[in-house]
């Protein structure tokens, strides 16, 4: 095929230049490549941690493309075809989008481009195995993790794509919008590779021993670079296999965690409605609490004032840093859905608004797993006890004291049970908003009832 003069590389969840099949395709099919990012108001919440982090990553990508990246603001369905006309691009290359909104948007963009005789070309996905590819023997998708994980291993995956030796960025005078400035923070492909390399050589060894400990905080924190595509999971998997530690139990555990990310993207691909609706139809009519009293409890949960120290510490860290450890995401989600009996999308929305790594598939299916409406194989009777979870995974109370100053006067694990100490509430820590044992019983009754209906 004769290369047309220009193609567009439309960046989305793939803000990197290494291991980027769509970039390779763009370079192969044109003499010049115009790199573009569209700031889509439908996806950006002004000032949110995720938007701030995205802008920081785009600042880094601007440098990596030596200033060639063009930023445009607006609905991509208008912006991309208009830009393709401006630069006479025959093709617009993208990494295939797998979320419901992204898929709908790309269909519309492809139609608008085709109208003009141009083409949207999708190559690769943000996953090691593209969502939708793994099916069971009867051709249906998996809804439980373990069989999916086995099939994922059997399926195999390609090696990382090599970086083009030369990228002929288009340097014509294509006007773009200025990138809003954001505070300096760790972002971009270089930082992602550095973080990953440090974890591979350091933190990985203890990963399977320590990954559940919010006090130690020794997980990789790769969810943020993965969210923005600053690194591809294929690169991570290849590095794990090549590194001597890649044969360790810790490396196997790490791969399993990455497969959870792939699994949830696959579930969402097959069931786009499961983003906001129960995956298990039998639990769709589970009764939840609403009204003024429920709103009061939700506010206490959001602000870290439930009176359960490990829940409050996690929720306060979320508000402060846009981050929460996986163990605490489970505990906090269980508390909202099973102690406060609040509908899981209320919590999922709050997490998406605050998490820097907020990702529709992992977040909303993480929530559904905890709420019992999703992919958990033993769902509804798993109710996390916030006190035993705290004492087990933050055994010295270090994490709680870090985030809940009102409990700093309590030493060791006693910070998890201020109600057992005469001076427990001396510094204004709130009393428990509900009694966990009572609410656990209530949850089991409600779930049993919903299943029988
Ligand atoms: P590590 O322990 O170092 O794990 C390595 C990678 O594996 C992670 O970066 C992530 O990509 C993947 N991973 C690990 N655990 C999971 C999991 N349970 N599900 C899916 N992928 C996983 N993850 C997000 O990326 N974005 C979210 O919005 C999100 N929301 C969640 C909400 C709830 C209620 C729950 C229970 C989990 C959620 N997770 C989410 C999954 C998990 O909590 C985070 O991926 C993890 O805490 C990120 O920290 P890390 O990178 O240090 O993880």
Short mmCIF file of C-alpha atoms and ligand atoms in Angstrom, two decimals:
data_model
loop_
_atom_site.label_atom_id
_atom_site.label_comp_id
_atom_site.label_asym_id
_atom_site.label_seq_id
_atom_site.Cartn_x
_atom_site.Cartn_y
_atom_site.Cartn_z
CA UNK A 1 0.00 0.00 0.00
CA UNK A 2 1.33 3.46 -0.88
CA UNK A 3 1.60 5.56 2.26
CA UNK A 4 -0.72 8.60 2.24
CA UNK A 5 1.07 11.76 3.28
CA UNK A 6 -0.35 12.08 6.79
CA UNK A 7 -2.07 9.93 9.35
CA UNK A 8 -3.38 10.97 12.75
CA UNK A 9 -2.51 9.10 15.94
CA UNK A 10 -5.35 9.84 18.33
CA UNK A 11 -4.09 9.15 21.87
CA UNK A 12 -6.60 8.14 24.54
CA UNK A 13 -5.74 5.53 27.22
CA UNK A 14 -2.30 4.94 25.65
CA UNK A 15 -0.11 7.91 26.59
CA UNK A 16 3.25 6.35 25.71
CA UNK A 17 5.52 5.69 22.74
CA UNK A 18 6.89 2.24 23.65
CA UNK A 19 4.96 -0.99 23.07
CA UNK A 20 2.32 0.92 21.11
CA UNK A 21 0.93 -1.10 18.17
CA UNK A 22 -1.33 1.75 16.97
CA UNK A 23 1.70 4.06 16.74
CA UNK A 24 3.53 1.42 14.67
CA UNK A 25 0.53 1.14 12.36
CA UNK A 26 0.33 4.92 11.96
CA UNK A 27 4.04 5.17 11.10
CA UNK A 28 3.81 2.30 8.65
CA UNK A 29 0.93 3.81 6.68
CA UNK A 30 1.94 7.45 6.26
CA UNK A 31 4.92 9.71 5.68
CA UNK A 32 3.93 11.92 8.63
CA UNK A 33 2.05 11.29 11.86
CA UNK A 34 0.09 13.98 13.67
CA UNK A 35 -0.27 13.10 17.38
CA UNK A 36 -3.52 14.37 18.88
CA UNK A 37 -5.34 14.31 22.20
CA UNK A 38 -8.93 15.52 22.53
CA UNK A 39 -9.99 17.00 25.86
CA UNK A 40 -13.55 15.68 25.86
CA UNK A 41 -15.78 17.66 28.28
CA UNK A 42 -17.92 14.52 28.73
CA UNK A 43 -14.97 12.81 30.44
CA UNK A 44 -13.28 15.68 32.25
CA UNK A 45 -14.34 16.97 35.62
CA UNK A 46 -12.66 20.30 36.24
CA UNK A 47 -10.11 20.05 39.05
CA UNK A 48 -10.76 16.36 39.77
CA UNK A 49 -7.68 14.32 40.77
CA UNK A 50 -8.03 12.21 37.63
CA UNK A 51 -8.20 15.21 35.30
CA UNK A 52 -5.19 16.80 37.02
CA UNK A 53 -3.22 13.59 36.60
CA UNK A 54 -4.28 13.29 32.96
CA UNK A 55 -3.08 16.82 32.23
CA UNK A 56 0.26 16.08 33.90
CA UNK A 57 0.64 13.00 31.72
CA UNK A 58 -0.20 15.03 28.59
CA UNK A 59 2.45 17.59 29.55
CA UNK A 60 4.95 14.75 29.64
CA UNK A 61 3.71 13.33 26.30
CA UNK A 62 4.11 16.78 24.74
CA UNK A 63 7.79 16.68 25.70
CA UNK A 64 8.16 13.07 24.50
CA UNK A 65 6.74 14.01 21.09
CA UNK A 66 9.10 17.00 21.02
CA UNK A 67 6.20 19.43 21.03
CA UNK A 68 4.30 17.81 18.14
CA UNK A 69 1.25 16.77 20.24
CA UNK A 70 -1.81 18.83 19.30
CA UNK A 71 -4.48 19.29 21.98
CA UNK A 72 -8.03 20.08 20.94
CA UNK A 73 -11.04 20.54 23.21
CA UNK A 74 -14.54 19.37 22.29
CA UNK A 75 -16.60 16.37 21.31
CA UNK A 76 -14.28 13.97 19.44
CA UNK A 77 -17.12 13.17 17.02
CA UNK A 78 -16.71 16.74 15.70
CA UNK A 79 -13.06 17.40 16.50
CA UNK A 80 -11.42 14.34 14.91
CA UNK A 81 -13.11 14.45 11.47
CA UNK A 82 -12.52 18.22 11.29
CA UNK A 83 -8.83 17.79 12.11
CA UNK A 84 -8.50 14.95 9.60
CA UNK A 85 -9.87 17.31 6.92
CA UNK A 86 -7.48 20.10 8.00
CA UNK A 87 -4.37 17.95 7.59
CA UNK A 88 -5.73 15.72 4.76
CA UNK A 89 -5.21 12.56 6.83
CA UNK A 90 -6.42 9.36 5.18
CA UNK A 91 -6.41 7.37 8.41
CA UNK A 92 -6.89 8.03 12.10
CA UNK A 93 -5.12 5.40 14.19
CA UNK A 94 -6.26 4.47 17.70
CA UNK A 95 -5.85 1.81 20.34
CA UNK A 96 -9.21 0.01 20.40
CA UNK A 97 -11.46 1.35 23.15
CA UNK A 98 -13.28 -1.21 25.28
CA UNK A 99 -15.53 0.80 27.60
CA UNK A 100 -19.21 1.42 26.74
CA UNK A 101 -18.78 5.18 26.23
CA UNK A 102 -15.54 4.79 24.25
CA UNK A 103 -17.04 2.14 21.97
CA UNK A 104 -20.11 4.25 21.19
CA UNK A 105 -17.97 7.34 20.59
CA UNK A 106 -15.58 5.47 18.28
CA UNK A 107 -18.44 4.10 16.20
CA UNK A 108 -19.70 7.64 15.67
CA UNK A 109 -16.22 8.95 14.82
CA UNK A 110 -15.67 6.07 12.37
CA UNK A 111 -18.98 6.84 10.64
CA UNK A 112 -18.18 10.56 10.40
CA UNK A 113 -14.72 9.82 8.97
CA UNK A 114 -16.11 7.29 6.49
CA UNK A 115 -18.51 9.96 5.27
CA UNK A 116 -15.42 11.87 4.11
CA UNK A 117 -13.70 8.79 2.69
CA UNK A 118 -11.37 8.45 5.68
CA UNK A 119 -10.81 5.53 8.02
CA UNK A 120 -10.60 4.92 11.78
CA UNK A 121 -8.05 2.12 12.27
CA UNK A 122 -8.01 0.38 15.68
CA UNK A 123 -4.94 -1.66 16.62
CA UNK A 124 -4.36 -3.32 20.01
CA UNK A 125 -6.15 -2.63 23.30
CA UNK A 126 -5.05 -1.48 26.77
CA UNK A 127 -4.93 -5.15 27.84
CA UNK A 128 -2.53 -8.07 27.31
CA UNK A 129 -5.41 -10.13 25.91
CA UNK A 130 -8.08 -8.02 24.24
CA UNK A 131 -11.48 -8.07 25.99
CA UNK A 132 -13.90 -10.39 24.21
CA UNK A 133 -11.24 -12.84 23.03
CA UNK A 134 -11.49 -15.38 25.83
CA UNK A 135 -14.57 -17.60 25.70
CA UNK A 136 -15.39 -20.92 27.35
CA UNK A 137 -15.92 -24.15 25.41
CA UNK A 138 -19.51 -23.31 24.63
CA UNK A 139 -18.48 -19.93 23.26
CA UNK A 140 -19.75 -17.89 26.23
CA UNK A 141 -17.84 -15.36 28.31
CA UNK A 142 -16.61 -16.24 31.81
CA UNK A 143 -18.31 -14.72 34.85
CA UNK A 144 -16.05 -16.23 37.51
CA UNK A 145 -12.39 -15.29 37.88
CA UNK A 146 -10.54 -18.61 38.34
CA UNK A 147 -11.66 -20.32 35.10
CA UNK A 148 -11.11 -17.04 33.23
CA UNK A 149 -7.61 -16.83 34.66
CA UNK A 150 -6.77 -20.38 33.54
CA UNK A 151 -8.13 -19.67 30.04
CA UNK A 152 -6.17 -16.38 29.99
CA UNK A 153 -2.93 -18.28 30.67
CA UNK A 154 -3.74 -20.83 27.94
CA UNK A 155 -4.59 -18.10 25.43
CA UNK A 156 -1.11 -16.53 25.36
CA UNK A 157 -0.28 -13.01 24.20
CA UNK A 158 2.05 -11.29 21.76
CA UNK A 159 5.47 -9.92 22.79
CA UNK A 160 5.66 -6.14 23.39
CA UNK A 161 5.65 -4.11 20.17
CA UNK A 162 9.00 -2.50 19.38
CA UNK A 163 9.26 1.29 19.31
CA UNK A 164 9.64 2.71 15.78
CA UNK A 165 13.29 3.67 15.15
CA UNK A 166 12.13 7.03 13.81
CA UNK A 167 8.75 8.68 14.30
CA UNK A 168 8.05 11.25 11.57
CA UNK A 169 5.85 13.61 13.61
CA UNK A 170 4.03 16.15 11.48
CA UNK A 171 5.50 19.55 12.23
CA UNK A 172 3.07 21.69 10.22
CA UNK A 173 1.49 24.62 11.96
CA UNK A 174 -1.64 22.88 13.25
CA UNK A 175 -3.33 25.08 15.87
CA UNK A 176 -4.16 23.47 19.19
CA UNK A 177 -5.56 24.51 22.56
CA UNK A 178 -3.12 25.28 25.39
CA UNK A 179 -2.83 22.61 28.09
CA UNK A 180 -4.04 23.93 31.46
CA UNK A 181 -1.12 23.98 33.89
CA UNK A 182 -1.24 21.62 36.84
CA UNK A 183 0.99 21.17 39.89
CA UNK A 184 4.12 19.07 39.28
CA UNK A 185 3.53 15.40 39.98
CA UNK A 186 4.91 12.02 38.97
CA UNK A 187 3.39 11.35 35.52
CA UNK A 188 4.25 10.22 32.02
CA UNK A 189 5.88 7.25 30.37
CA UNK A 190 9.39 7.87 31.74
CA UNK A 191 8.11 8.02 35.32
CA UNK A 192 5.96 4.91 34.79
CA UNK A 193 8.91 2.87 33.48
CA UNK A 194 11.07 4.08 36.36
CA UNK A 195 8.44 3.18 38.96
CA UNK A 196 7.92 -0.23 37.41
CA UNK A 197 11.66 -0.92 37.25
CA UNK A 198 12.09 0.04 40.92
CA UNK A 199 9.25 -2.27 41.94
CA UNK A 200 10.58 -5.14 39.82
CA UNK A 201 14.01 -4.86 41.44
CA UNK A 202 12.78 -4.08 44.96
CA UNK A 203 9.19 -4.38 46.15
CA UNK A 204 8.22 -7.46 44.16
CA UNK A 205 10.17 -9.87 46.38
CA UNK A 206 7.87 -9.26 49.34
CA UNK A 207 4.72 -8.70 47.28
CA UNK A 208 2.81 -11.86 48.16
CA UNK A 209 3.65 -11.46 51.87
CA UNK A 210 2.89 -7.77 52.17
CA UNK A 211 0.36 -6.90 49.48
CA UNK A 212 -2.56 -6.85 51.94
CA UNK A 213 -0.92 -4.45 54.40
CA UNK A 214 -2.00 -0.81 54.03
CA UNK A 215 0.39 0.16 56.83
CA UNK A 216 3.39 -1.05 54.80
CA UNK A 217 2.08 0.38 51.52
CA UNK A 218 4.38 -1.81 49.45
CA UNK A 219 2.19 -2.59 46.43
CA UNK A 220 3.40 -1.41 43.03
CA UNK A 221 1.01 1.55 42.53
CA UNK A 222 1.06 0.70 38.84
CA UNK A 223 -2.72 1.14 38.58
CA UNK A 224 -2.22 4.85 37.91
CA UNK A 225 0.23 4.48 34.96
CA UNK A 226 -1.88 1.57 33.68
CA UNK A 227 -4.99 3.74 33.81
CA UNK A 228 -3.43 6.33 31.48
CA UNK A 229 -1.60 3.75 29.37
CA UNK A 230 1.81 5.16 30.25
CA UNK A 231 2.92 1.55 30.31
CA UNK A 232 1.25 -1.46 28.69
CA UNK A 233 0.56 -4.59 30.79
CA UNK A 234 2.30 -6.62 28.06
CA UNK A 235 5.55 -4.81 28.90
CA UNK A 236 5.04 -5.57 32.59
CA UNK A 237 4.35 -9.25 31.89
CA UNK A 238 7.37 -9.56 29.59
CA UNK A 239 9.63 -7.90 32.18
CA UNK A 240 8.31 -10.23 34.88
CA UNK A 241 9.02 -13.28 32.72
CA UNK A 242 12.55 -12.06 31.88
CA UNK A 243 13.52 -11.02 35.39
CA UNK A 244 14.78 -13.75 37.68
CA UNK A 245 12.12 -12.83 40.23
CA UNK A 246 9.61 -13.52 37.46
CA UNK A 247 9.69 -17.17 38.41
CA UNK A 248 8.89 -16.50 42.05
CA UNK A 249 5.62 -16.97 43.90
CA UNK A 250 5.51 -13.18 44.32
CA UNK A 251 5.65 -12.71 40.54
CA UNK A 252 2.88 -15.28 40.03
CA UNK A 253 0.71 -13.45 42.55
CA UNK A 254 1.40 -10.17 40.76
CA UNK A 255 0.41 -11.67 37.40
CA UNK A 256 -2.85 -12.89 38.98
CA UNK A 257 -3.63 -9.33 40.10
CA UNK A 258 -3.07 -8.07 36.57
CA UNK A 259 -5.44 -10.76 35.31
CA UNK A 260 -8.16 -9.31 37.58
CA UNK A 261 -7.81 -6.10 35.58
CA UNK A 262 -8.14 -8.07 32.35
CA UNK A 263 -11.08 -10.06 33.71
CA UNK A 264 -13.14 -7.02 34.68
CA UNK A 265 -12.48 -5.37 31.31
CA UNK A 266 -13.67 -8.59 29.66
CA UNK A 267 -16.85 -8.74 31.76
CA UNK A 268 -17.62 -5.11 30.93
CA UNK A 269 -16.95 -5.75 27.23
CA UNK A 270 -19.53 -8.53 27.12
CA UNK A 271 -22.03 -6.81 29.44
CA UNK A 272 -21.71 -3.04 28.95
CA UNK A 273 -24.80 -2.46 31.11
CA UNK A 274 -22.99 -4.03 34.07
CA UNK A 275 -21.12 -0.73 34.49
CA UNK A 276 -24.04 0.56 36.55
CA UNK A 277 -26.47 -2.40 36.85
CA UNK A 278 -26.20 -5.65 38.77
CA UNK A 279 -24.48 -8.40 36.79
CA UNK A 280 -26.44 -11.06 38.68
CA UNK A 281 -30.09 -10.60 37.79
CA UNK A 282 -31.25 -12.51 40.89
CA UNK A 283 -29.76 -9.77 43.09
CA UNK A 284 -30.93 -6.83 41.02
CA UNK A 285 -33.93 -6.35 43.33
CA UNK A 286 -31.98 -6.38 46.56
CA UNK A 287 -33.56 -3.78 48.91
CA UNK A 288 -31.29 -0.83 49.72
CA UNK A 289 -31.78 2.05 52.14
CA UNK A 290 -32.41 5.58 50.91
CA UNK A 291 -33.79 8.84 52.31
CA UNK A 292 -32.49 11.38 54.82
CA UNK A 293 -31.07 8.89 57.32
CA UNK A 294 -29.25 6.94 54.59
CA UNK A 295 -27.90 10.23 53.19
CA UNK A 296 -26.55 11.15 56.63
CA UNK A 297 -24.77 7.79 56.86
CA UNK A 298 -23.37 8.09 53.32
CA UNK A 299 -21.96 11.51 54.23
CA UNK A 300 -20.30 10.02 57.32
CA UNK A 301 -18.80 7.29 55.11
CA UNK A 302 -17.58 9.74 52.47
CA UNK A 303 -15.96 11.99 55.05
CA UNK A 304 -14.36 9.24 57.17
CA UNK A 305 -16.64 9.67 60.22
CA UNK A 306 -18.22 6.22 60.58
CA UNK A 307 -16.55 5.51 63.93
CA UNK A 308 -14.83 2.42 62.48
CA UNK A 309 -11.14 3.40 62.40
CA UNK A 310 -9.92 1.37 59.41
CA UNK A 311 -12.86 2.51 57.25
CA UNK A 312 -12.37 6.14 58.24
CA UNK A 313 -8.61 6.06 57.68
CA UNK A 314 -9.08 4.69 54.15
CA UNK A 315 -11.82 7.16 53.27
CA UNK A 316 -9.77 10.10 54.53
CA UNK A 317 -6.74 8.99 52.51
CA UNK A 318 -8.98 8.78 49.44
CA UNK A 319 -10.11 12.39 49.89
CA UNK A 320 -6.60 13.63 50.64
CA UNK A 321 -4.51 11.67 48.12
CA UNK A 322 -6.91 10.18 45.56
CA UNK A 323 -5.64 6.80 46.58
CA UNK A 324 -6.70 3.81 48.67
CA UNK A 325 -5.09 0.44 49.26
CA UNK A 326 -6.92 -2.55 47.70
CA UNK A 327 -7.71 -4.13 51.09
CA UNK A 328 -9.31 -0.89 52.23
CA UNK A 329 -11.27 -0.47 49.01
CA UNK A 330 -12.85 -3.85 49.82
CA UNK A 331 -13.45 -3.01 53.48
CA UNK A 332 -14.89 0.46 52.72
CA UNK A 333 -17.10 -0.90 49.93
CA UNK A 334 -18.35 -3.71 52.17
CA UNK A 335 -19.12 -1.19 54.90
CA UNK A 336 -21.21 1.01 52.61
CA UNK A 337 -23.15 -1.85 51.01
CA UNK A 338 -23.45 -4.32 53.89
CA UNK A 339 -23.26 -2.23 57.06
CA UNK A 340 -25.09 0.84 55.76
CA UNK A 341 -27.18 -1.06 53.13
CA UNK A 342 -26.56 1.57 50.47
CA UNK A 343 -26.77 0.78 46.74
CA UNK A 344 -23.25 0.05 45.42
CA UNK A 345 -23.30 2.61 42.52
CA UNK A 346 -23.43 5.40 45.14
CA UNK A 347 -20.04 4.28 46.42
CA UNK A 348 -18.66 3.45 42.98
CA UNK A 349 -19.45 7.01 41.84
CA UNK A 350 -17.69 8.50 44.88
CA UNK A 351 -14.61 6.34 44.23
CA UNK A 352 -14.52 7.32 40.53
CA UNK A 353 -14.78 10.99 41.49
CA UNK A 354 -11.77 10.75 43.80
CA UNK A 355 -9.46 7.91 42.76
CA UNK A 356 -6.56 8.97 40.56
CA UNK A 357 -6.60 5.44 39.09
CA UNK A 358 -10.44 5.52 38.78
CA UNK A 359 -11.27 3.01 36.07
CA UNK A 360 -14.82 2.02 35.14
CA UNK A 361 -14.18 -1.72 34.70
CA UNK A 362 -11.95 -2.33 37.75
CA UNK A 363 -13.85 0.05 40.01
CA UNK A 364 -17.44 -0.83 39.23
CA UNK A 365 -16.79 -4.56 39.06
CA UNK A 366 -14.68 -4.28 42.22
CA UNK A 367 -17.77 -2.74 43.80
CA UNK A 368 -20.08 -5.40 42.38
CA UNK A 369 -17.74 -8.14 43.63
CA UNK A 370 -17.93 -6.73 47.16
CA UNK A 371 -21.66 -5.97 47.01
CA UNK A 372 -22.33 -9.54 45.90
CA UNK A 373 -24.12 -8.53 42.71
CA UNK A 374 -21.16 -9.28 40.45
CA UNK A 375 -18.49 -11.90 39.83
CA UNK A 376 -17.71 -13.17 43.32
CA UNK A 377 -18.14 -16.94 43.40
CA UNK A 378 -19.27 -16.83 47.07
CA UNK A 379 -20.88 -13.46 47.06
CA UNK A 380 -23.59 -12.40 49.44
CA UNK A 381 -22.50 -14.00 52.70
CA UNK A 382 -19.03 -12.39 52.60
CA UNK A 383 -19.36 -9.44 54.97
CA UNK A 384 -16.05 -7.84 55.97
CA UNK A 385 -15.74 -7.20 59.70
CA UNK A 386 -14.08 -3.76 59.86
CA UNK A 387 -12.53 -4.40 63.25
CA UNK A 388 -10.91 -7.77 62.53
CA UNK A 389 -9.85 -6.52 59.09
CA UNK A 390 -8.15 -3.55 60.77
CA UNK A 391 -6.42 -5.66 63.41
CA UNK A 392 -5.26 -8.25 60.87
CA UNK A 393 -3.95 -5.96 58.13
CA UNK A 394 -2.82 -2.97 60.21
CA UNK A 395 -1.66 -4.98 63.24
CA UNK A 396 0.08 -2.11 65.06
CA UNK A 397 -2.53 0.53 64.23
CA UNK A 398 0.12 2.53 62.34
CA UNK A 399 -2.05 3.17 59.30
CA UNK A 400 -5.04 4.27 61.36
CA UNK A 401 -2.96 6.71 63.39
CA UNK A 402 -1.45 8.14 60.17
CA UNK A 403 -4.88 9.15 58.83
CA UNK A 404 -7.00 9.61 61.98
CA UNK A 405 -5.30 12.13 64.27
CA UNK A 406 -8.07 11.76 66.89
CA UNK A 407 -6.78 8.25 67.60
CA UNK A 408 -3.04 9.03 67.82
CA UNK A 409 -3.09 8.83 71.61
CA UNK A 410 -4.03 5.14 71.44
CA UNK A 411 -1.03 2.85 71.09
CA UNK A 412 -0.67 -0.31 68.99
CA UNK A 413 -3.77 -2.19 67.90
CA UNK A 414 -5.91 -0.40 70.49
CA UNK A 415 -6.40 2.34 67.86
CA UNK A 416 -8.80 -0.09 66.14
CA UNK A 417 -11.16 -0.25 69.14
CA UNK A 418 -11.45 3.15 70.86
CA UNK A 419 -14.72 1.97 72.50
CA UNK A 420 -12.66 -0.39 74.68
CA UNK A 421 -10.62 2.41 76.26
CA UNK A 422 -11.71 5.01 78.81
CA UNK A 423 -9.82 7.73 76.94
CA UNK A 424 -10.77 6.38 73.46
CA UNK A 425 -12.94 9.34 72.54
CA UNK A 426 -10.94 12.05 74.33
CA UNK A 427 -9.85 13.68 71.08
CA UNK A 428 -13.24 13.89 69.40
CA UNK A 429 -13.25 10.69 67.35
CA UNK A 430 -16.92 9.95 66.38
CA UNK A 431 -18.91 7.06 67.90
CA UNK A 432 -19.84 4.12 65.64
CA UNK A 433 -22.73 5.07 63.37
CA UNK A 434 -24.09 1.50 63.33
CA UNK A 435 -23.45 -1.79 65.13
CA UNK A 436 -21.59 -4.12 62.78
CA UNK A 437 -23.00 -7.38 64.19
CA UNK A 438 -26.60 -6.16 63.86
CA UNK A 439 -26.07 -4.90 60.32
CA UNK A 440 -24.34 -8.11 59.25
CA UNK A 441 -27.41 -10.08 60.30
CA UNK A 442 -29.66 -7.60 58.50
CA UNK A 443 -27.61 -7.98 55.32
CA UNK A 444 -27.81 -11.77 55.36
CA UNK A 445 -31.58 -11.57 55.81
CA UNK A 446 -31.97 -9.14 52.91
CA UNK A 447 -29.77 -11.17 50.55
CA UNK A 448 -31.48 -14.44 51.42
CA UNK A 449 -34.82 -12.77 50.75
CA UNK A 450 -33.70 -11.33 47.39
CA UNK A 451 -32.41 -14.71 46.23
CA UNK A 452 -35.70 -16.45 47.10
CA UNK A 453 -37.86 -13.88 45.30
P1 LIG B 1 -0.89 -3.97 43.01
O1 LIG B 1 -1.25 -4.81 44.17
O2 LIG B 1 0.53 -3.59 42.85
O3 LIG B 1 -1.44 -4.75 41.73
C1 LIG B 1 -0.85 -4.65 40.42
C2 LIG B 1 -1.91 -4.29 39.43
O4 LIG B 1 -2.86 -5.33 39.31
C3 LIG B 1 -2.70 -3.05 39.76
O5 LIG B 1 -2.01 -1.90 39.38
C4 LIG B 1 -3.97 -3.27 38.97
O6 LIG B 1 -3.80 -2.90 37.63
C5 LIG B 1 -4.15 -4.77 39.04
N1 LIG B 1 -5.05 -5.10 40.14
C6 LIG B 1 -4.72 -5.44 41.39
N2 LIG B 1 -5.82 -5.77 42.11
C7 LIG B 1 -6.86 -5.64 41.26
C8 LIG B 1 -8.27 -5.83 41.40
N3 LIG B 1 -8.83 -6.24 42.54
N4 LIG B 1 -9.06 -5.57 40.33
C9 LIG B 1 -8.53 -5.15 39.15
N5 LIG B 1 -7.20 -4.98 38.97
C10 LIG B 1 -6.38 -5.22 40.01
N6 LIG B 1 -8.28 -0.59 40.37
C11 LIG B 1 -8.10 0.38 39.46
O7 LIG B 1 -7.11 0.34 38.71
N7 LIG B 1 -8.97 1.41 39.34
C12 LIG B 1 -10.08 1.51 40.14
O8 LIG B 1 -10.87 2.45 39.99
C13 LIG B 1 -10.29 0.51 41.13
N8 LIG B 1 -11.33 0.58 41.97
C14 LIG B 1 -11.54 -0.45 42.88
C15 LIG B 1 -12.69 -0.40 43.70
C16 LIG B 1 -12.94 -1.42 44.60
C17 LIG B 1 -14.18 -1.38 45.46
C18 LIG B 1 -12.03 -2.49 44.71
C19 LIG B 1 -12.26 -3.58 45.69
C20 LIG B 1 -10.89 -2.54 43.91
C21 LIG B 1 -10.64 -1.52 42.98
N9 LIG B 1 -9.50 -1.53 42.15
C22 LIG B 1 -9.33 -0.57 41.21
C23 LIG B 1 -8.56 -2.67 42.18
C24 LIG B 1 -7.37 -2.48 43.13
O9 LIG B 1 -7.80 -2.01 44.37
C25 LIG B 1 -6.33 -1.52 42.56
O10 LIG B 1 -5.99 -1.86 41.23
C26 LIG B 1 -5.05 -1.55 43.39
O11 LIG B 1 -5.32 -1.21 44.72
C27 LIG B 1 -4.03 -0.60 42.79
O12 LIG B 1 -2.87 -0.59 43.58
P2 LIG B 1 -1.51 -1.16 43.02
O13 LIG B 1 -1.28 -0.72 41.63
O14 LIG B 1 -0.46 -0.81 44.02
O15 LIG B 1 -1.83 -2.71 43.03
#
